[in-house]
Amino acid sequence: MAVTNPVPLSVLDLSPVSEGATVPQALRNTVDLARKAEAWGYRRYWVAEHHFVAVASSSPAVLIGAVAAATSTIRVGAAAVQLGHNTAAGVVEAFGTLDAFHPGRIDLGLGRSGQRRAEALKAAASGVEPPAPRATEIRNGLVIPPPFPTGRILASPRLAASFAALQQPGAQSPDFDEQVADILALLDGTYRTADGIELHAHPGENADVEVWVFGSSAGPSAALAGRLGLPFGANYHVAPSSTVEAVEAYRAAFRPSKYLAEPYVVVSADAVVADDDATARELASTYGHWAHSIRSGRGAVPYPDPATAEPLTAEERELVDDRLVTQFVGSPGTVAERLDTLRRVTGADELVVTSVTHRHEDRLRSYELLAREWGLAGLRAA
């Protein structure tokens, strides 16, 4: 398809470690993809924060520094720093340092992480019944699957151990709203402690860092981003059941600010593009295995090789069906059409695409084909 007046496209990279590969290879692949994404015309290059799993993006600020140093114009950032594992001061100083080296190119995305887990455990302990499952909905062409019950994952001993290892013994994360307010105050130079003591972050204060809030539902994150007038990231690739509602909640709560006069939304999608639909389906055939390793509580395994992986069982597929039916897989035209549907239904101002394949060259090709089909500045469609 030829996309008319498309919104910008950006990249979300998890720095996946493929089966048979190494962490250093995954990190080098991230830098290589970033250079090419810049040349192809993608607007931003964002990395995620994950720990104790087979993805290499565990230290976003360090990885952002490497990516920014290897590029020159593309915006580079985190989607998102998990505030349950970080202090406001530590985040501002790290991203202030990045801005000092790469002024005006750094995006600071903020996510709730451990606070969502604490809320889910509290709800489970209270005996509150989860809402009854609903059927898959097709909304103006966009697949909206039933919500995935996250309770089992959030309550897993492995996840609890991971969170414990990321904090000092006995530490309690402040409320997300409070941490975001502290980050904005430290960046503005207006931070005061509860006792009224001024503290100034150097580097950090007056850094030209763009702050984002990320959310998966029409909950606290969407409302906070709207109230503060910050840009908002909605995660269709993680929580496709609630993306539309999250965007609507953000827009309903939005108040103009010194950051934005109008709401600005980026929506994520998982996509694999190849020269034809059949090849793309083969390259994406182990995505379900990878998603299952996460959903089952084991944590992301090295990305499986389609040439050797056994098919998912019916039970395994059921656990990840919502992720499979909302992954955009196919030829450039097929994927561009589905992405444009996502843009149209959500009203996204920008789309961020995450592509994971076993071979690095296939991932590069996926982003290159999509850039050409979408008509990005670096690769206009012939």
GROMACS .gro file of C-alpha atoms in nm:
model
  382
    1MET     CA    1   0.000   0.000   0.000
    2ALA     CA    2   0.106   0.361  -0.039
    3VAL     CA    3   0.064   0.541   0.292
    4THR     CA    4  -0.067   0.896   0.249
    5ASN     CA    5   0.081   1.157   0.486
    6PRO     CA    6   0.200   0.895   0.734
    7VAL     CA    7   0.290   0.972   1.092
    8PRO     CA    8   0.656   0.930   1.189
    9LEU     CA    9   0.790   0.584   1.268
   10SER     CA   10   1.034   0.510   1.549
   11VAL     CA   11   1.217   0.202   1.678
   12LEU     CA   12   1.185   0.024   2.011
   13ASP     CA   13   1.476  -0.216   2.059
   14LEU     CA   14   1.486  -0.475   2.338
   15SER     CA   15   1.841  -0.583   2.239
   16PRO     CA   16   1.728  -0.948   2.217
   17VAL     CA   17   1.982  -1.224   2.266
   18SER     CA   18   1.922  -1.494   2.006
   19GLU     CA   19   1.963  -1.864   2.067
   20GLY     CA   20   2.329  -1.948   2.012
   21ALA     CA   21   2.439  -1.582   2.031
   22THR     CA   22   2.596  -1.374   2.308
   23VAL     CA   23   2.511  -1.058   2.501
   24PRO     CA   24   2.799  -0.860   2.342
   25GLN     CA   25   2.663  -0.957   1.998
   26ALA     CA   26   2.316  -0.837   2.095
   27LEU     CA   27   2.454  -0.501   2.209
   28ARG     CA   28   2.660  -0.458   1.893
   29ASN     CA   29   2.348  -0.543   1.692
   30THR     CA   30   2.161  -0.264   1.872
   31VAL     CA   31   2.422  -0.007   1.773
   32ASP     CA   32   2.428  -0.138   1.416
   33LEU     CA   33   2.049  -0.118   1.386
   34ALA     CA   34   2.047   0.233   1.533
   35ARG     CA   35   2.291   0.360   1.270
   36LYS     CA   36   2.080   0.214   0.993
   37ALA     CA   37   1.751   0.333   1.144
   38GLU     CA   38   1.888   0.687   1.143
   39ALA     CA   39   1.986   0.657   0.777
   40TRP     CA   40   1.644   0.511   0.686
   41GLY     CA   41   1.457   0.802   0.842
   42TYR     CA   42   1.317   0.670   1.170
   43ARG     CA   43   1.251   0.954   1.417
   44ARG     CA   44   1.357   0.796   1.747
   45TYR     CA   45   1.553   0.498   1.872
   46TRP     CA   46   1.430   0.379   2.210
   47VAL     CA   47   1.565   0.100   2.429
   48ALA     CA   48   1.374  -0.085   2.700
   49GLU     CA   49   1.466  -0.181   3.056
   50HIS     CA   50   1.455  -0.552   3.141
   51HIS     CA   51   1.651  -0.750   3.399
   52PHE     CA   52   1.765  -1.112   3.449
   53VAL     CA   53   1.632  -1.229   3.112
   54ALA     CA   54   1.781  -1.295   2.767
   55VAL     CA   55   1.764  -0.936   2.650
   56ALA     CA   56   2.061  -0.705   2.686
   57SER     CA   57   1.884  -0.376   2.758
   58SER     CA   58   1.922  -0.390   3.136
   59SER     CA   59   2.103  -0.055   3.169
   60PRO     CA   60   1.918   0.196   2.950
   61ALA     CA   61   2.130   0.502   3.023
   62VAL     CA   62   2.454   0.322   2.939
   63LEU     CA   63   2.309   0.174   2.622
   64ILE     CA   64   2.158   0.509   2.518
   65GLY     CA   65   2.503   0.664   2.551
   66ALA     CA   66   2.652   0.405   2.316
   67VAL     CA   67   2.369   0.448   2.062
   68ALA     CA   68   2.381   0.828   2.073
   69ALA     CA   69   2.758   0.827   2.027
   70ALA     CA   70   2.724   0.604   1.719
   71THR     CA   71   2.457   0.827   1.558
   72SER     CA   72   2.422   1.199   1.501
   73THR     CA   73   2.061   1.310   1.441
   74ILE     CA   74   1.810   1.047   1.555
   75ARG     CA   75   1.656   1.102   1.899
   76VAL     CA   76   1.761   0.833   2.146
   77GLY     CA   77   1.583   0.737   2.466
   78ALA     CA   78   1.433   0.491   2.710
   79ALA     CA   79   1.094   0.329   2.682
   80ALA     CA   80   1.092   0.316   2.966
   81VAL     CA   81   1.307   0.364   3.277
   82GLN     CA   82   1.135   0.161   3.549
   83LEU     CA   83   1.103   0.395   3.846
   84GLY     CA   84   1.042   0.111   4.088
   85HIS     CA   85   1.414   0.030   4.050
   86ASN     CA   86   1.553   0.385   4.037
   87THR     CA   87   1.553   0.709   4.234
   88ALA     CA   88   1.442   1.035   4.077
   89ALA     CA   89   1.783   1.190   4.145
   90GLY     CA   90   1.971   0.898   3.988
   91VAL     CA   91   1.756   0.913   3.675
   92VAL     CA   92   1.798   1.291   3.632
   93GLU     CA   93   2.175   1.280   3.683
   94ALA     CA   94   2.214   0.991   3.434
   95PHE     CA   95   2.000   1.151   3.165
   96GLY     CA   96   2.147   1.493   3.235
   97THR     CA   97   2.487   1.341   3.163
   98LEU     CA   98   2.357   1.198   2.837
   99ASP     CA   99   2.216   1.536   2.737
  100ALA     CA  100   2.546   1.706   2.811
  101PHE     CA  101   2.715   1.486   2.551
  102HIS     CA  102   2.421   1.475   2.306
  103PRO     CA  103   2.220   1.795   2.363
  104GLY     CA  104   1.861   1.801   2.246
  105ARG     CA  105   1.851   1.434   2.139
  106ILE     CA  106   1.759   1.248   2.458
  107ASP     CA  107   1.412   1.113   2.547
  108LEU     CA  108   1.338   1.002   2.903
  109GLY     CA  109   1.045   0.761   2.917
  110LEU     CA  110   0.910   0.670   3.261
  111GLY     CA  111   0.723   0.353   3.362
  112ARG     CA  112   0.562   0.228   3.683
  113SER     CA  113   0.719  -0.123   3.696
  114GLY     CA  114   0.716  -0.257   4.052
  115GLN     CA  115   0.423  -0.041   4.159
  116ARG     CA  116   0.195  -0.228   3.919
  117ARG     CA  117   0.311  -0.554   4.073
  118ALA     CA  118   0.241  -0.433   4.427
  119GLU     CA  119  -0.110  -0.323   4.327
  120ALA     CA  120  -0.183  -0.657   4.161
  121LEU     CA  121  -0.066  -0.853   4.465
  122LYS     CA  122  -0.277  -0.634   4.693
  123ALA     CA  123  -0.584  -0.690   4.477
  124ALA     CA  124  -0.528  -1.065   4.477
  125ALA     CA  125  -0.487  -1.071   4.854
  126SER     CA  126  -0.812  -0.877   4.899
  127GLY     CA  127  -1.007  -1.146   4.716
  128VAL     CA  128  -1.129  -0.907   4.448
  129GLU     CA  129  -1.245  -1.108   4.149
  130PRO     CA  130  -1.096  -1.010   3.812
  131PRO     CA  131  -1.346  -0.895   3.550
  132ALA     CA  132  -1.512  -1.166   3.344
  133PRO     CA  133  -1.328  -1.235   3.017
  134ARG     CA  134  -1.471  -1.082   2.704
  135ALA     CA  135  -1.454  -1.188   2.343
  136THR     CA  136  -1.205  -1.056   2.091
  137GLU     CA  137  -1.331  -0.738   1.927
  138ILE     CA  138  -1.249  -0.598   1.585
  139ARG     CA  139  -1.273  -0.222   1.617
  140ASN     CA  140  -1.261  -0.047   1.280
  141GLY     CA  141  -1.023  -0.315   1.159
  142LEU     CA  142  -0.801  -0.325   1.471
  143VAL     CA  143  -0.788  -0.645   1.677
  144ILE     CA  144  -0.870  -0.583   2.044
  145PRO     CA  145  -0.821  -0.914   2.228
  146PRO     CA  146  -0.945  -0.998   2.578
  147PRO     CA  147  -0.725  -0.875   2.865
  148PHE     CA  148  -0.451  -1.114   2.970
  149PRO     CA  149  -0.466  -1.199   3.342
  150THR     CA  150  -0.126  -1.085   3.468
  151GLY     CA  151  -0.170  -1.206   3.826
  152ARG     CA  152   0.025  -1.529   3.782
  153ILE     CA  153   0.326  -1.355   3.629
  154LEU     CA  154   0.330  -1.070   3.881
  155ALA     CA  155   0.305  -1.315   4.170
  156SER     CA  156   0.580  -1.549   4.045
  157PRO     CA  157   0.870  -1.617   4.286
  158ARG     CA  158   1.117  -1.548   4.006
  159LEU     CA  159   0.981  -1.199   3.950
  160ALA     CA  160   0.977  -1.133   4.323
  161ALA     CA  161   1.343  -1.235   4.342
  162SER     CA  162   1.425  -1.006   4.050
  163PHE     CA  163   1.262  -0.705   4.214
  164ALA     CA  164   1.435  -0.782   4.544
  165ALA     CA  165   1.775  -0.797   4.373
  166LEU     CA  166   1.720  -0.454   4.215
  167GLN     CA  167   1.660  -0.271   4.543
  168GLN     CA  168   1.842  -0.221   4.870
  169PRO     CA  169   1.700  -0.445   5.147
  170GLY     CA  170   1.390  -0.286   5.296
  171ALA     CA  171   1.373  -0.008   5.037
  172GLN     CA  172   1.029   0.116   4.938
  173SER     CA  173   0.968   0.294   4.609
  174PRO     CA  174   0.786   0.627   4.640
  175ASP     CA  175   0.455   0.677   4.464
  176PHE     CA  176   0.497   0.704   4.085
  177ASP     CA  177   0.329   1.046   4.073
  178GLU     CA  178   0.571   1.172   4.338
  179GLN     CA  179   0.875   1.037   4.152
  180VAL     CA  180   0.768   1.196   3.825
  181ALA     CA  181   0.709   1.528   4.000
  182ASP     CA  182   1.056   1.506   4.157
  183ILE     CA  183   1.215   1.434   3.818
  184LEU     CA  184   1.047   1.736   3.659
  185ALA     CA  185   1.145   1.957   3.954
  186LEU     CA  186   1.509   1.841   3.941
  187LEU     CA  187   1.523   1.909   3.569
  188ASP     CA  188   1.367   2.254   3.623
  189GLY     CA  189   1.589   2.345   3.918
  190THR     CA  190   1.291   2.383   4.154
  191TYR     CA  191   1.337   2.072   4.368
  192ARG     CA  192   1.287   2.100   4.744
  193THR     CA  193   1.294   1.827   5.006
  194ALA     CA  194   1.007   1.780   5.249
  195ASP     CA  195   1.209   1.998   5.488
  196GLY     CA  196   1.238   2.275   5.231
  197ILE     CA  197   1.603   2.216   5.146
  198GLU     CA  198   1.705   2.302   4.789
  199LEU     CA  199   1.891   2.037   4.593
  200HIS     CA  200   2.034   2.090   4.246
  201ALA     CA  201   2.130   1.806   4.012
  202HIS     CA  202   2.454   1.863   3.821
  203PRO     CA  203   2.438   1.736   3.553
  204GLY     CA  204   2.061   1.726   3.507
  205GLU     CA  205   1.930   2.069   3.593
  206ASN     CA  206   1.814   2.254   3.280
  207ALA     CA  207   1.899   1.955   3.061
  208ASP     CA  208   1.711   1.954   2.729
  209VAL     CA  209   1.556   1.612   2.798
  210GLU     CA  210   1.209   1.524   2.666
  211VAL     CA  211   1.010   1.347   2.939
  212TRP     CA  212   0.748   1.084   2.847
  213VAL     CA  213   0.512   0.869   3.051
  214PHE     CA  214   0.432   0.515   2.937
  215GLY     CA  215   0.125   0.313   3.026
  216SER     CA  216  -0.061  -0.005   2.938
  217SER     CA  217  -0.414   0.086   3.048
  218ALA     CA  218  -0.659   0.367   3.120
  219GLY     CA  219  -0.507   0.392   3.466
  220PRO     CA  220  -0.279   0.615   3.672
  221SER     CA  221  -0.004   0.657   3.411
  222ALA     CA  222  -0.238   0.780   3.136
  223ALA     CA  223  -0.411   1.019   3.374
  224LEU     CA  224  -0.080   1.151   3.511
  225ALA     CA  225   0.066   1.212   3.165
  226GLY     CA  226  -0.248   1.404   3.073
  227ARG     CA  227  -0.258   1.616   3.390
  228LEU     CA  228   0.108   1.713   3.353
  229GLY     CA  229   0.079   1.782   2.980
  230LEU     CA  230   0.349   1.529   2.891
  231PRO     CA  231   0.365   1.307   2.582
  232PHE     CA  232   0.228   0.955   2.637
  233GLY     CA  233   0.333   0.613   2.511
  234ALA     CA  234   0.066   0.341   2.482
  235ASN     CA  235   0.185  -0.019   2.459
  236TYR     CA  236  -0.021  -0.206   2.200
  237HIS     CA  237   0.263  -0.458   2.163
  238VAL     CA  238   0.238  -0.548   2.534
  239ALA     CA  239  -0.125  -0.480   2.631
  240PRO     CA  240  -0.332  -0.470   2.312
  241SER     CA  241  -0.658  -0.518   2.502
  242SER     CA  242  -0.642  -0.176   2.668
  243THR     CA  243  -0.444   0.049   2.433
  244VAL     CA  244  -0.741   0.238   2.290
  245GLU     CA  245  -0.881   0.306   2.637
  246ALA     CA  246  -0.537   0.422   2.758
  247VAL     CA  247  -0.512   0.674   2.476
  248GLU     CA  248  -0.866   0.798   2.537
  249ALA     CA  249  -0.797   0.840   2.909
  250TYR     CA  250  -0.480   1.036   2.838
  251ARG     CA  251  -0.655   1.271   2.600
  252ALA     CA  252  -0.947   1.320   2.840
  253ALA     CA  253  -0.707   1.414   3.120
  254PHE     CA  254  -0.477   1.633   2.910
  255ARG     CA  255  -0.402   1.988   3.017
  256PRO     CA  256  -0.182   2.217   2.807
  257SER     CA  257   0.157   2.273   2.965
  258LYS     CA  258   0.495   2.425   2.893
  259TYR     CA  259   0.583   2.086   2.745
  260LEU     CA  260   0.288   2.046   2.505
  261ALA     CA  261   0.000   2.260   2.383
  262GLU     CA  262  -0.191   1.953   2.264
  263PRO     CA  263  -0.183   1.580   2.346
  264TYR     CA  264   0.089   1.376   2.178
  265VAL     CA  265   0.063   0.997   2.164
  266VAL     CA  266   0.300   0.731   2.038
  267VAL     CA  267   0.162   0.378   2.008
  268SER     CA  268   0.382   0.070   1.991
  269ALA     CA  269   0.343  -0.234   1.766
  270ASP     CA  270   0.532  -0.559   1.721
  271ALA     CA  271   0.604  -0.622   1.352
  272VAL     CA  272   0.806  -0.852   1.129
  273VAL     CA  273   0.837  -0.755   0.763
  274ALA     CA  274   0.984  -0.963   0.481
  275ASP     CA  275   0.967  -0.961   0.101
  276ASP     CA  276   0.650  -1.171   0.110
  277ASP     CA  277   0.392  -1.285   0.363
  278ALA     CA  278   0.512  -1.648   0.375
  279THR     CA  279   0.873  -1.553   0.452
  280ALA     CA  280   0.761  -1.310   0.722
  281ARG     CA  281   0.544  -1.578   0.885
  282GLU     CA  282   0.840  -1.816   0.894
  283LEU     CA  283   1.067  -1.552   1.051
  284ALA     CA  284   0.800  -1.474   1.314
  285SER     CA  285   0.713  -1.838   1.381
  286THR     CA  286   0.902  -1.850   1.714
  287TYR     CA  287   0.767  -1.523   1.850
  288GLY     CA  288   0.500  -1.723   2.033
  289HIS     CA  289   0.767  -1.939   2.197
  290TRP     CA  290   0.946  -1.627   2.319
  291ALA     CA  291   0.627  -1.465   2.444
  292HIS     CA  292   0.534  -1.791   2.618
  293SER     CA  293   0.861  -1.794   2.811
  294ILE     CA  294   0.764  -1.452   2.948
  295ARG     CA  295   0.399  -1.533   3.015
  296SER     CA  296   0.483  -1.861   3.190
  297GLY     CA  297   0.695  -1.677   3.447
  298ARG     CA  298   1.035  -1.806   3.331
  299GLY     CA  299   1.139  -1.475   3.180
  300ALA     CA  300   1.240  -1.415   2.819
  301VAL     CA  301   1.459  -1.698   2.688
  302PRO     CA  302   1.714  -1.659   2.408
  303TYR     CA  303   1.508  -1.593   2.095
  304PRO     CA  304   1.443  -1.936   1.939
  305ASP     CA  305   1.562  -2.041   1.595
  306PRO     CA  306   1.266  -2.117   1.362
  307ALA     CA  307   1.475  -2.390   1.197
  308THR     CA  308   1.491  -2.601   1.513
  309ALA     CA  309   1.199  -2.501   1.737
  310GLU     CA  310   0.912  -2.743   1.794
  311PRO     CA  311   0.562  -2.604   1.731
  312LEU     CA  312   0.371  -2.465   2.028
  313THR     CA  313   0.119  -2.695   2.189
  314ALA     CA  314  -0.246  -2.586   2.191
  315GLU     CA  315  -0.214  -2.501   2.560
  316GLU     CA  316   0.100  -2.295   2.504
  317ARG     CA  317  -0.056  -2.110   2.215
  318GLU     CA  318  -0.364  -2.025   2.420
  319LEU     CA  319  -0.144  -1.847   2.676
  320VAL     CA  320   0.000  -1.612   2.411
  321ASP     CA  321  -0.280  -1.593   2.155
  322ASP     CA  322  -0.347  -1.223   2.220
  323ARG     CA  323   0.017  -1.143   2.141
  324LEU     CA  324   0.012  -1.353   1.824
  325VAL     CA  325  -0.307  -1.209   1.675
  326THR     CA  326  -0.184  -0.854   1.737
  327GLN     CA  327   0.165  -0.900   1.592
  328PHE     CA  328   0.189  -0.741   1.246
  329VAL     CA  329   0.354  -0.996   1.017
  330GLY     CA  330   0.384  -0.996   0.640
  331SER     CA  331   0.503  -0.819   0.329
  332PRO     CA  332   0.570  -0.444   0.344
  333GLY     CA  333   0.222  -0.367   0.212
  334THR     CA  334   0.052  -0.604   0.454
  335VAL     CA  335   0.226  -0.460   0.759
  336ALA     CA  336   0.195  -0.098   0.651
  337GLU     CA  337  -0.178  -0.143   0.608
  338ARG     CA  338  -0.216  -0.287   0.959
  339LEU     CA  339   0.002  -0.015   1.108
  340ASP     CA  340  -0.209   0.247   0.937
  341THR     CA  341  -0.518   0.086   1.092
  342LEU     CA  342  -0.353   0.112   1.434
  343ARG     CA  343  -0.276   0.478   1.366
  344ARG     CA  344  -0.629   0.550   1.248
  345VAL     CA  345  -0.809   0.376   1.536
  346THR     CA  346  -0.588   0.520   1.811
  347GLY     CA  347  -0.526   0.858   1.649
  348ALA     CA  348  -0.154   0.808   1.718
  349ASP     CA  349   0.073   1.100   1.638
  350GLU     CA  350   0.364   0.857   1.595
  351LEU     CA  351   0.414   0.480   1.587
  352VAL     CA  352   0.705   0.295   1.744
  353VAL     CA  353   0.785  -0.048   1.603
  354THR     CA  354   0.962  -0.333   1.777
  355SER     CA  355   1.084  -0.619   1.558
  356VAL     CA  356   1.244  -0.935   1.691
  357THR     CA  357   1.383  -1.212   1.471
  358HIS     CA  358   1.640  -1.482   1.531
  359ARG     CA  359   1.888  -1.348   1.276
  360HIS     CA  360   2.010  -0.990   1.295
  361GLU     CA  361   2.008  -0.952   0.917
  362ASP     CA  362   1.639  -1.041   0.907
  363ARG     CA  363   1.563  -0.776   1.166
  364LEU     CA  364   1.756  -0.516   0.967
  365ARG     CA  365   1.567  -0.614   0.653
  366SER     CA  366   1.235  -0.587   0.836
  367TYR     CA  367   1.298  -0.227   0.940
  368GLU     CA  368   1.442  -0.135   0.598
  369LEU     CA  369   1.142  -0.271   0.406
  370LEU     CA  370   0.899  -0.097   0.639
  371ALA     CA  371   1.082   0.235   0.610
  372ARG     CA  372   1.065   0.214   0.232
  373GLU     CA  373   0.697   0.120   0.226
  374TRP     CA  374   0.605   0.389   0.478
  375GLY     CA  375   0.790   0.649   0.275
  376LEU     CA  376   1.039   0.758   0.541
  377ALA     CA  377   1.280   1.029   0.433
  378GLY     CA  378   1.579   0.797   0.408
  379LEU     CA  379   1.406   0.540   0.186
  380ARG     CA  380   1.129   0.677  -0.030
  381ALA     CA  381   0.927   0.407  -0.202
  382ALA     CA  382   1.021   0.369  -0.566
   0.00000   0.00000   0.00000
